[in-house]
Coordinates of C-alpha atoms in Angstrom, one line a residue:
M871 CA -16.4 -10.6 14.7
D872 CA -17.7 -7.1 15.1
K873 CA -20.4 -6.0 12.2
R874 CA -18.8 -2.8 12.4
L875 CA -15.0 -3.4 11.7
F876 CA -16.5 -5.6 8.7
V877 CA -17.7 -2.9 7.7
L878 CA -15.0 -0.5 7.9
A879 CA -12.3 -3.3 6.6
L880 CA -14.3 -4.3 3.4
G881 CA -13.7 0.0 3.0
M882 CA -9.6 -0.6 3.6
F883 CA -10.2 -3.2 0.7
A884 CA -12.1 -0.5 -2.1
L885 CA -9.0 1.9 -1.3
G886 CA -6.4 -1.1 -1.6
T887 CA -8.3 -2.2 -4.2
D888 CA -7.9 0.9 -6.2
S889 CA -3.9 1.5 -5.5
F890 CA -2.9 -2.6 -7.2
V891 CA -5.9 -3.3 -9.2
V892 CA -4.7 -0.4 -12.3
A893 CA -1.1 -3.0 -12.7
G894 CA -3.0 -5.6 -13.7
V895 CA -5.6 -3.4 -16.0
L896 CA -2.3 -1.6 -17.3
P897 CA -2.7 -3.0 -21.0
K898 CA -5.8 -2.4 -21.4
I899 CA -5.4 1.0 -20.1
S900 CA -2.6 1.5 -22.5
E901 CA -4.3 0.3 -24.9
S902 CA -7.2 2.1 -24.5
F903 CA -5.6 5.3 -24.5
Q904 CA -3.4 4.5 -26.8
I905 CA -0.3 5.5 -24.9
T906 CA 2.6 4.0 -23.7
P907 CA 2.4 1.3 -20.5
G908 CA 4.6 2.9 -19.3
L909 CA 2.5 7.2 -18.9
A910 CA -0.6 4.4 -17.8
G911 CA 1.1 3.8 -14.7
Q912 CA 0.8 7.6 -13.3
L913 CA -2.8 6.5 -13.4
T914 CA -1.2 4.6 -9.7
T915 CA 0.9 7.3 -9.0
A916 CA -1.2 10.3 -9.3
Y917 CA -3.7 8.1 -6.8
A918 CA -1.0 7.2 -4.2
I919 CA 0.8 10.9 -4.3
A920 CA -2.6 12.0 -3.3
Y921 CA -3.6 9.4 -1.0
A922 CA -0.2 9.9 0.8
L923 CA 0.1 13.9 0.7
L924 CA -3.3 14.6 1.9
S925 CA -3.8 11.9 4.9
P926 CA -2.4 13.5 7.6
T927 CA -3.9 17.0 6.3
I928 CA -7.3 17.0 6.2
A929 CA -7.0 15.0 9.2
A930 CA -5.8 17.7 11.2
L931 CA -7.9 19.5 9.3
A932 CA -11.5 17.3 10.0
A933 CA -10.3 16.7 13.9
S934 CA -13.8 18.6 14.7
V935 CA -16.0 16.8 11.6
P936 CA -17.7 14.0 12.4
R937 CA -16.3 10.1 12.5
K938 CA -19.0 8.9 10.7
K939 CA -19.5 12.1 8.7
L940 CA -16.3 12.6 7.5
M941 CA -16.4 9.0 6.0
L942 CA -18.7 8.8 4.2
S943 CA -18.0 12.0 3.1
G944 CA -14.8 10.7 2.1
L945 CA -16.7 6.8 0.3
A946 CA -18.2 9.2 -1.2
V947 CA -15.6 11.1 -3.0
F948 CA -14.1 8.1 -3.9
V949 CA -16.9 6.2 -5.4
L950 CA -17.7 9.0 -7.7
A951 CA -14.5 9.5 -8.6
N952 CA -13.7 5.5 -9.5
L953 CA -16.5 6.0 -12.2
A954 CA -15.6 9.1 -13.1
T955 CA -12.4 7.9 -14.4
A956 CA -14.1 5.7 -15.8
A957 CA -16.0 7.2 -17.7
A958 CA -12.9 9.6 -18.9
P959 CA -12.3 9.9 -22.6
T960 CA -8.6 11.3 -22.4
F961 CA -6.1 10.0 -20.3
F962 CA -5.8 13.4 -18.8
L963 CA -9.4 13.3 -17.6
A964 CA -8.1 10.5 -15.7
L965 CA -5.9 11.3 -14.1
L966 CA -7.0 14.0 -13.2
T967 CA -9.8 11.6 -11.3
R968 CA -7.3 9.6 -9.5
V969 CA -6.3 12.3 -7.6
F970 CA -10.2 13.1 -6.1
A971 CA -9.7 9.1 -5.8
G972 CA -6.8 9.6 -4.0
L973 CA -9.0 13.1 -2.1
G974 CA -11.6 10.6 -1.1
A975 CA -9.4 8.2 0.3
A976 CA -7.6 10.2 2.7
M977 CA -10.6 11.2 4.3
Y978 CA -11.5 7.9 4.3
A979 CA -8.2 5.7 6.1
P980 CA -7.1 7.2 9.1
T981 CA -10.9 8.4 10.4
A982 CA -11.9 4.3 10.0
T983 CA -8.3 3.3 11.5
G984 CA -9.3 6.1 14.9
T985 CA -12.7 5.1 14.8
G986 CA -12.4 1.1 15.0
A987 CA -9.8 2.0 17.9
L988 CA -12.8 4.0 19.4
I989 CA -16.1 1.4 18.8
V990 CA -13.9 -1.8 21.3
A991 CA -13.1 -1.9 24.8
P992 CA -9.7 -1.3 24.8
E993 CA -8.5 -4.6 25.5
H994 CA -9.8 -5.5 22.3
R995 CA -8.2 -2.1 20.0
G996 CA -5.3 -3.9 18.5
K997 CA -7.7 -6.4 17.6
A998 CA -10.2 -4.1 16.3
L999 CA -7.1 -2.8 14.1
T1000 CA -5.6 -6.2 12.8
I1001 CA -9.3 -7.0 11.1
I1002 CA -9.5 -2.8 9.7
V1003 CA -6.0 -3.1 7.4
A1004 CA -6.9 -6.6 7.1
G1005 CA -9.7 -5.7 4.9
L1006 CA -5.3 -3.8 2.4
T1007 CA -4.2 -6.8 2.9
A1008 CA -6.7 -9.1 0.7
A1009 CA -7.4 -6.5 -1.6
T1010 CA -4.4 -7.3 -3.0
A1011 CA -4.8 -11.6 -2.5
L1012 CA -8.7 -11.1 -3.6
G1013 CA -9.4 -7.3 -4.9
S1014 CA -6.5 -7.2 -7.5
P1015 CA -6.5 -10.0 -8.9
M1016 CA -10.6 -10.1 -8.9
G1017 CA -10.4 -6.8 -10.8
T1018 CA -8.2 -8.1 -13.8
V1019 CA -10.0 -10.4 -13.8
I1020 CA -13.0 -8.3 -14.5
G1021 CA -10.7 -5.8 -17.0
G1022 CA -9.3 -9.0 -18.7
L1023 CA -13.1 -10.1 -19.4
G1024 CA -14.5 -7.1 -20.7
D1025 CA -13.1 -3.7 -20.4
W1026 CA -10.5 -1.9 -17.5
R1027 CA -13.9 0.6 -16.8
W1028 CA -15.6 -2.0 -15.6
T1029 CA -12.9 -2.3 -12.9
M1030 CA -13.5 0.9 -12.0
V1031 CA -17.0 0.3 -11.4
F1032 CA -16.4 -2.8 -9.7
V1033 CA -14.0 -0.9 -7.6
S1034 CA -16.5 1.5 -6.7
V1035 CA -19.4 -1.1 -5.9
I1036 CA -16.9 -2.7 -3.2
G1037 CA -16.7 1.4 -2.1
L1038 CA -20.5 2.1 -2.1
L1039 CA -21.6 -1.2 -0.2
A1040 CA -19.1 0.1 2.5
A1041 CA -20.3 2.8 2.7
I1042 CA -24.2 1.4 2.9
G1043 CA -22.8 -0.6 6.4
I1044 CA -20.8 2.6 7.7
A1045 CA -24.6 4.4 7.4
V1046 CA -26.4 1.0 9.0
L1047 CA -25.1 0.3 11.1
L1048 CA -22.3 2.4 13.0
K1049 CA -23.5 4.2 15.3
Q1050 CA -22.0 8.7 15.9
V1051 CA -18.3 8.0 17.2
P1052 CA -17.4 10.3 19.6
L1053 CA -14.0 12.3 18.6
P1054 CA -10.9 11.9 19.8
A1055 CA -7.6 13.9 20.5
K1056 CA -6.7 16.8 18.5
V1057 CA -3.3 16.3 16.9
S1058 CA -2.2 19.1 15.7
F1059 CA -0.8 18.8 12.1
R1060 CA 2.7 19.8 13.0
A1061 CA 2.3 17.8 16.4
R1062 CA 2.1 15.3 13.3
I1063 CA 4.8 16.2 11.1
A1064 CA 7.4 17.1 14.3
P1065 CA 8.1 13.1 14.7
L1066 CA 10.2 13.3 11.4
S1067 CA 12.7 15.5 13.5
D1068 CA 14.2 12.8 15.3
A1069 CA 16.6 11.7 12.6
R1070 CA 15.9 7.7 13.8
V1071 CA 12.0 8.1 12.9
G1072 CA 13.5 9.4 9.7
L1073 CA 15.7 7.1 8.7
T1074 CA 13.0 4.9 9.7
L1075 CA 11.2 6.2 7.0
A1076 CA 12.9 5.6 4.1
T1077 CA 13.5 2.7 4.8
T1078 CA 10.1 2.7 4.4
L1079 CA 9.7 4.7 1.5
L1080 CA 12.9 3.3 -0.3
A1081 CA 11.1 -0.6 0.1
M1082 CA 7.4 0.0 -1.3
A1083 CA 9.7 2.0 -4.0
G1084 CA 11.2 -1.3 -4.6
N1085 CA 8.7 -3.1 -5.2
F1086 CA 6.4 -1.1 -6.2
V1087 CA 8.7 -0.8 -9.2
I1088 CA 7.7 -4.5 -10.6
Y1089 CA 4.3 -4.4 -9.6
T1090 CA 3.1 -1.3 -11.7
Y1091 CA 4.2 -2.7 -13.9
F1092 CA 4.1 -7.1 -13.0
S1093 CA 2.6 -7.0 -16.7
V1094 CA 5.2 -5.9 -18.7
V1095 CA 8.1 -7.8 -16.6
F1096 CA 6.5 -10.7 -16.9
D1097 CA 4.6 -10.3 -20.4
R1098 CA 6.4 -13.3 -22.1
V1099 CA 4.5 -16.2 -19.5
L1100 CA 0.9 -13.5 -19.5
T1101 CA -0.6 -16.3 -21.6
S1102 CA -4.3 -15.7 -20.1
T1103 CA -6.3 -13.2 -18.6
A1104 CA -6.9 -16.1 -15.8
L1105 CA -3.4 -16.9 -15.4
F1106 CA -2.4 -12.7 -14.8
G1107 CA -4.9 -13.3 -11.8
A1108 CA -3.7 -16.1 -10.1
L1109 CA -0.2 -14.6 -10.7
L1110 CA -1.8 -11.6 -9.3
V1111 CA -2.4 -14.1 -6.1
L1112 CA -0.1 -15.5 -5.8
W1113 CA 1.5 -12.3 -4.6
G1114 CA -0.9 -11.1 -2.5
S1115 CA -0.8 -14.8 -0.7
G1116 CA 2.8 -14.1 -0.2
G1117 CA 1.0 -11.7 2.5
T1118 CA -1.2 -13.4 5.1
V1119 CA 2.2 -16.4 5.3
T1120 CA 3.9 -13.4 6.3
N1121 CA 0.9 -12.5 8.6
I1122 CA 0.8 -16.1 10.0
V1123 CA 5.0 -16.1 12.0
L1124 CA 6.6 -12.4 11.7
S1125 CA 5.0 -11.6 14.7
R1126 CA 6.8 -15.5 16.5
L1127 CA 9.9 -14.1 14.5
L1128 CA 9.7 -10.1 15.6
D1129 CA 9.1 -11.0 19.3
K1130 CA 12.5 -13.9 18.9
F1131 CA 14.8 -12.0 17.0
G1132 CA 13.5 -7.5 16.3
P1133 CA 13.1 -5.7 13.7
R1134 CA 16.6 -4.8 12.3
E1135 CA 17.1 -8.5 11.8
V1136 CA 14.1 -9.8 10.3
L1137 CA 14.1 -6.1 8.1
L1138 CA 17.4 -6.8 6.8
V1139 CA 17.2 -10.6 5.8
M1140 CA 13.7 -9.7 4.3
L1141 CA 15.1 -6.6 2.1
S1142 CA 17.8 -9.3 1.8
V1143 CA 15.8 -11.7 0.4
L1144 CA 14.2 -9.4 -2.4
V1145 CA 18.0 -7.7 -3.8
V1146 CA 18.7 -11.9 -4.0
D1147 CA 14.5 -12.7 -5.8
M1148 CA 14.9 -9.8 -8.1
A1149 CA 17.7 -9.8 -9.1
L1150 CA 16.9 -13.2 -10.9
V1151 CA 14.0 -11.5 -12.2
P1152 CA 15.3 -10.8 -15.4
W1153 CA 15.8 -14.7 -15.9
A1154 CA 13.0 -15.8 -14.0
S1155 CA 10.4 -14.3 -15.5
A1156 CA 11.2 -16.1 -18.9
H1157 CA 10.1 -19.0 -17.8
L1158 CA 6.5 -20.3 -16.2
W1159 CA 7.2 -22.3 -13.3
S1160 CA 10.7 -19.7 -12.3
S1161 CA 7.8 -16.8 -12.6
V1162 CA 5.8 -19.0 -10.0
L1163 CA 8.7 -19.2 -7.6
A1164 CA 9.7 -15.7 -7.9
I1165 CA 6.5 -14.0 -7.4
A1166 CA 6.4 -16.2 -5.1
V1167 CA 9.7 -15.2 -2.8
W1168 CA 8.7 -11.7 -4.0
G1169 CA 5.2 -11.5 -1.9
I1170 CA 6.5 -13.0 1.3
A1171 CA 10.0 -10.9 1.4
G1172 CA 7.6 -8.0 0.3
W1173 CA 5.1 -8.4 1.9
G1174 CA 7.4 -8.6 5.8
I1175 CA 8.2 -5.4 6.0
M1176 CA 6.1 -2.9 7.7
G1177 CA 5.9 -5.8 10.8
P1178 CA 9.2 -4.6 11.5
Q1179 CA 9.1 -1.0 10.5
Q1180 CA 5.7 -0.3 12.8
Y1181 CA 7.5 -2.5 15.2
R1182 CA 10.1 0.1 15.5
L1183 CA 8.8 3.1 15.4
V1184 CA 6.1 2.1 18.4
N1185 CA 9.2 1.3 20.0
I1186 CA 10.9 4.7 19.5
A1187 CA 7.4 7.2 20.2
P1188 CA 5.2 5.4 22.6
Q1189 CA 3.7 7.8 23.7
I1190 CA 2.0 9.7 19.4
A1191 CA 2.0 5.7 18.3
P1192 CA -1.3 6.6 15.7
V1193 CA 0.9 10.1 14.1
V1194 CA 4.1 8.2 13.3
L1195 CA 2.1 5.0 12.2
G1196 CA 0.5 7.5 9.8
L1197 CA 3.9 9.2 9.0
N1198 CA 4.3 5.5 8.3
T1199 CA 1.6 5.3 5.8
A1200 CA 1.9 8.0 4.3
A1201 CA 5.9 7.1 3.5
T1202 CA 4.0 3.7 1.5
Y1203 CA 2.1 5.2 -0.4
L1204 CA 4.5 8.0 -1.8
G1205 CA 7.0 5.0 -1.6
V1206 CA 4.1 4.0 -4.7
T1207 CA 4.5 7.6 -6.2
A1208 CA 7.7 7.5 -6.5
A1209 CA 7.9 3.2 -7.9
G1210 CA 5.6 4.6 -11.0
V1211 CA 8.1 7.1 -12.0
L1212 CA 10.5 5.5 -11.4
G1213 CA 9.6 2.4 -12.8
A1214 CA 8.3 4.6 -16.3
A1215 CA 11.7 5.8 -17.2
G1216 CA 12.7 2.1 -16.4
L1217 CA 11.2 0.7 -18.7
Q1218 CA 12.6 3.2 -21.4
V1219 CA 16.2 2.8 -19.9
L1220 CA 16.4 -1.2 -19.1
G1221 CA 13.5 -1.9 -20.4
G1222 CA 10.6 -4.0 -19.0
H1223 CA 12.5 -6.8 -18.3
K1224 CA 15.8 -5.8 -16.6
L1225 CA 13.2 -3.6 -14.6
G1226 CA 14.7 -6.1 -11.7
F1227 CA 18.0 -4.7 -11.0
F1228 CA 15.5 -0.8 -10.3
S1229 CA 13.9 -2.5 -7.7
V1230 CA 17.7 -4.2 -6.5
L1231 CA 19.1 -0.7 -6.4
L1232 CA 16.0 0.6 -3.9
F1233 CA 16.1 -2.0 -1.8
A1234 CA 19.7 -1.9 -1.4
L1235 CA 18.9 1.3 -0.7
A1236 CA 16.8 1.0 1.8
I1237 CA 18.8 -1.1 3.6
V1238 CA 21.3 1.1 3.7
A1239 CA 18.8 3.9 5.1
S1240 CA 17.8 0.9 8.1
E1241 CA 20.9 0.3 8.8
L1242 CA 21.5 3.6 9.9
A1243 CA 18.8 4.2 11.4
T1244 CA 19.2 0.4 13.9
R1245 CA 23.2 3.1 15.0
R1246 CA 20.1 6.4 15.6
I1247 CA 18.7 3.7 17.9
A1248 CA 21.2 2.5 19.7
G1249 CA 23.5 5.8 20.4
R1250 CA 20.5 6.9 22.1
E1251 CA 19.1 3.9 23.8
A1252 CA 23.2 4.2 25.3
A1253 CA 22.7 8.2 25.8
A1254 CA 19.3 7.4 28.0
A1255 CA 21.4 4.2 29.2
A1256 CA 24.3 6.7 30.8
A1257 CA 21.8 8.8 31.8
A1258 CA 20.7 6.5 34.2

């Protein structure tokens, strides 16, 4: 593998680990600051909302900044912000540092993805993008569990140091291995959000937001939902590995399923499986064997959402595929943001063990949004066929 792609993926691994690892050390953070788990979960919310809102903004405003300089600057902000989180004496300051970590991630992620496509031959761009995005998948399967174990064996603050070290290694790799990268064509902020006026795109993005919120309502408060079976740090880490590994299983089979059945059918099956699985979580989470089964199904189906969504968006707007895929990433992290807030409310209303019912509602709404998007897409195709 091209070493340059590896270091770009390593940076994405750091960003992804930072997104997911708070869930693994939530009890430690809650205890450290003497706050509720729901309030502690807002550390994920602050990072995710900064990441989501600033990514398209920075991509437009910093279009003329050299790619290498922008990525190194983003990773520098990211590393320093995570070290600041580790040193934060109060929850408010920790929350503030998470916003700056999200800023660093927003500077790095879209730039790294675009750079990966520019530094390889056109016929290898798909592979390059797959390798870079795989860094995020690996973060759920490896980064978050490793951070959880580090925090469990010591202090949660060492988990944030761990994330900073990964980001620093990625920055060193980019500084050494990556030469100057040609600037891509400039796309204005208005052009980046223009696809939102298309109902097909808007409804598809709404599906992503709702589905990701359904996933992360449970993931953000994993330690509360499954507290009846989490008897050790090692087991906690193993269950997180199980959930993240579902993405690997899904990626292996998803391309064939999409080509054979189409995105609408695959997405409908995945969301329907999630509705049933989350409805059973209040009971499944009481026993280890049933928790393992529920988490495995959740991981496979939950990670099966992004492929169909990306497939659908590229088919809707192939000429501006990077723009709509960027919007889909923003919708993903807005979903994570919503999950932190809604999950905190759900803890108060339903309690941790029944939080799965909240996910059921969100996944059901995602099905509705997806079916509405399907109707709009079919209507536009029928109109185009009639005009031809």
